[in-house]
JSON list of C-alpha atoms in Angstrom, two decimals:
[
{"chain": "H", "resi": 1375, "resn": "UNK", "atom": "CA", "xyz": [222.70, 100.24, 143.18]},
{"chain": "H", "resi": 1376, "resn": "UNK", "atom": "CA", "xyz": [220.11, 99.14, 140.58]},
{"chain": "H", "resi": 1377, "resn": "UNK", "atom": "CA", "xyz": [222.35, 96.94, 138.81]},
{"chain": "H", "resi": 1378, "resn": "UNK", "atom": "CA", "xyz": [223.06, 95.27, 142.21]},
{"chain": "H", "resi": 1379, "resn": "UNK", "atom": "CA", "xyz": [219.08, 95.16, 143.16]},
{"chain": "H", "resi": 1380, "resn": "UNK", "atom": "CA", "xyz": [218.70, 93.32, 139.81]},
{"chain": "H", "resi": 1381, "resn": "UNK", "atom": "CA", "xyz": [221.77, 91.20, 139.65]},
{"chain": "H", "resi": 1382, "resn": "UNK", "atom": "CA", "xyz": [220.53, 89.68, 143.19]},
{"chain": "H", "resi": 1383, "resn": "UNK", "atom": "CA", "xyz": [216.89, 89.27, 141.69]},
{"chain": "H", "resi": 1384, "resn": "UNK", "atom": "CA", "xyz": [217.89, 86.53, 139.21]},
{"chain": "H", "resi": 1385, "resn": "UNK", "atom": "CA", "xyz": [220.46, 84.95, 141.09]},
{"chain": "H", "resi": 1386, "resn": "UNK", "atom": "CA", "xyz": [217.82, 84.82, 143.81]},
{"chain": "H", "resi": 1387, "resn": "UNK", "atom": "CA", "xyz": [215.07, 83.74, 141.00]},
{"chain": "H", "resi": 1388, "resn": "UNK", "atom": "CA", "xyz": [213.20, 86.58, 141.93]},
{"chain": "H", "resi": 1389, "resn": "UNK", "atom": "CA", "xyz": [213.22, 88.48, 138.34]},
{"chain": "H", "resi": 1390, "resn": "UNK", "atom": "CA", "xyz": [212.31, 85.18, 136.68]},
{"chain": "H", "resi": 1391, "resn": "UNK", "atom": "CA", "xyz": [208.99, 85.24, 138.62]},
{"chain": "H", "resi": 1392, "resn": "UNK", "atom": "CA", "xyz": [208.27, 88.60, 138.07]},
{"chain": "H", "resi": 1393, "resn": "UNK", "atom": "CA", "xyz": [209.13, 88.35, 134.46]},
{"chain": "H", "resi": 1394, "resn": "UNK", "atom": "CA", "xyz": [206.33, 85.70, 134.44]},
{"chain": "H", "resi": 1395, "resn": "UNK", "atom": "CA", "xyz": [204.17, 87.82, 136.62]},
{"chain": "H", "resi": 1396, "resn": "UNK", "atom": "CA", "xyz": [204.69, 90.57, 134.06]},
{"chain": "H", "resi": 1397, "resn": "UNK", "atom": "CA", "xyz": [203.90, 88.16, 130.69]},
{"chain": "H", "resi": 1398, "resn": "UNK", "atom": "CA", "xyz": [200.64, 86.55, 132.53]},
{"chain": "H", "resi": 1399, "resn": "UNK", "atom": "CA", "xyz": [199.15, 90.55, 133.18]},
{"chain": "H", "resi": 1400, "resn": "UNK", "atom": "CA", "xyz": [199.82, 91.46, 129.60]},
{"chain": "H", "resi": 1401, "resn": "UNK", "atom": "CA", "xyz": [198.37, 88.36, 128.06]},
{"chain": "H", "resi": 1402, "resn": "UNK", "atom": "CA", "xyz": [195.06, 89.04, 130.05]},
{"chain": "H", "resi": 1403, "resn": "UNK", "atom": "CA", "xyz": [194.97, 92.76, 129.77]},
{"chain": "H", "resi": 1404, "resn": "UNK", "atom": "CA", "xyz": [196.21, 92.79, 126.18]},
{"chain": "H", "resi": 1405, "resn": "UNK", "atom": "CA", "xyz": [193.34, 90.46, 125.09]},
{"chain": "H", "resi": 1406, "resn": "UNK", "atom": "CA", "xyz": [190.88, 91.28, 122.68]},
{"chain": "H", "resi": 1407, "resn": "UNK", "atom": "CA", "xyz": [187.40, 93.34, 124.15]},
{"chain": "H", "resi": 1408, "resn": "UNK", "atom": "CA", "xyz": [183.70, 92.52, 123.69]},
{"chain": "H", "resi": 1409, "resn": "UNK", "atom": "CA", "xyz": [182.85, 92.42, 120.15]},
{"chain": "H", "resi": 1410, "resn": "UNK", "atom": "CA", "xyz": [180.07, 95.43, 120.13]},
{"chain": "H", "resi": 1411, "resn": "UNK", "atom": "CA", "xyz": [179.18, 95.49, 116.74]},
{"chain": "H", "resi": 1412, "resn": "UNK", "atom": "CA", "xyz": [176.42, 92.98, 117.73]},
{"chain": "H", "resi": 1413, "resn": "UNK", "atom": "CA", "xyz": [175.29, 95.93, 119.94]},
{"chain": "H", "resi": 1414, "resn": "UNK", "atom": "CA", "xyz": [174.56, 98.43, 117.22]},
{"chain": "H", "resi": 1415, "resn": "UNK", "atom": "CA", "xyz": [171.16, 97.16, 116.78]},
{"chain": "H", "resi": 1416, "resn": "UNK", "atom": "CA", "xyz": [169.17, 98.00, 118.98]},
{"chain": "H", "resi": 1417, "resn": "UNK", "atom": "CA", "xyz": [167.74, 95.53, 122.34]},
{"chain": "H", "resi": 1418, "resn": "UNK", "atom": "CA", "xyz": [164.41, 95.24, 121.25]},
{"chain": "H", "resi": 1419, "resn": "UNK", "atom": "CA", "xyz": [165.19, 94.37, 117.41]},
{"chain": "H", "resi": 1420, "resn": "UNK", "atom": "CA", "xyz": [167.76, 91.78, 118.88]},
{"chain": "H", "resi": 1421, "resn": "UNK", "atom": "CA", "xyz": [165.12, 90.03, 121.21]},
{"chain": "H", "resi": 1422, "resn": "UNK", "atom": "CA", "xyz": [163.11, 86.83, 119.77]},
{"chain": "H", "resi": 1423, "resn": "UNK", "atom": "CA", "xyz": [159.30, 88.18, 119.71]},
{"chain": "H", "resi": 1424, "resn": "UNK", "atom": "CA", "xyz": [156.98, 86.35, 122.44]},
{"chain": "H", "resi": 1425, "resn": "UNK", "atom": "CA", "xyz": [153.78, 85.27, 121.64]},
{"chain": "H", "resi": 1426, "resn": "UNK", "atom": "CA", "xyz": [151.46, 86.03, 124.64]},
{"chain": "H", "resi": 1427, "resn": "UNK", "atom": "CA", "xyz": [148.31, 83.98, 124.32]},
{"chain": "H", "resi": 1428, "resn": "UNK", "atom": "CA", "xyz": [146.08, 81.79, 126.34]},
{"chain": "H", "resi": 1429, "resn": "UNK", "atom": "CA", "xyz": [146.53, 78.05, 125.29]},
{"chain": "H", "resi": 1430, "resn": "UNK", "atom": "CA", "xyz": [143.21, 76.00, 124.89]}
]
């Protein structure tokens, strides 16, 4: 029965658009994560100092 399910899909064009379906999801879920060795440091030593002082 599967071989029938399947040999209907491509003739109908059906498994060709799933087969896409199927490349598109791994391409996105397959990609590379956040690089978090940036994060190791911590926030504060990452963050630009501001100079808080009244302007004359």
């Amino acid at each position: 029965m599967n071989r029938i399910q399947k040999l209907f899909e491509q003739i109908a064009g059906v498994y060709q658009a799933e087969t896409r379906r199927w490349a598109i999801a791994q391409e996105i879920f397959t990609a590379p994560r956040v690089d978090v060795s940036a994060l190791q440091k911590p926030a504060c030593w990452r963050r630009k100092s501001r100079i808080y002082g009244a302007r004359r």
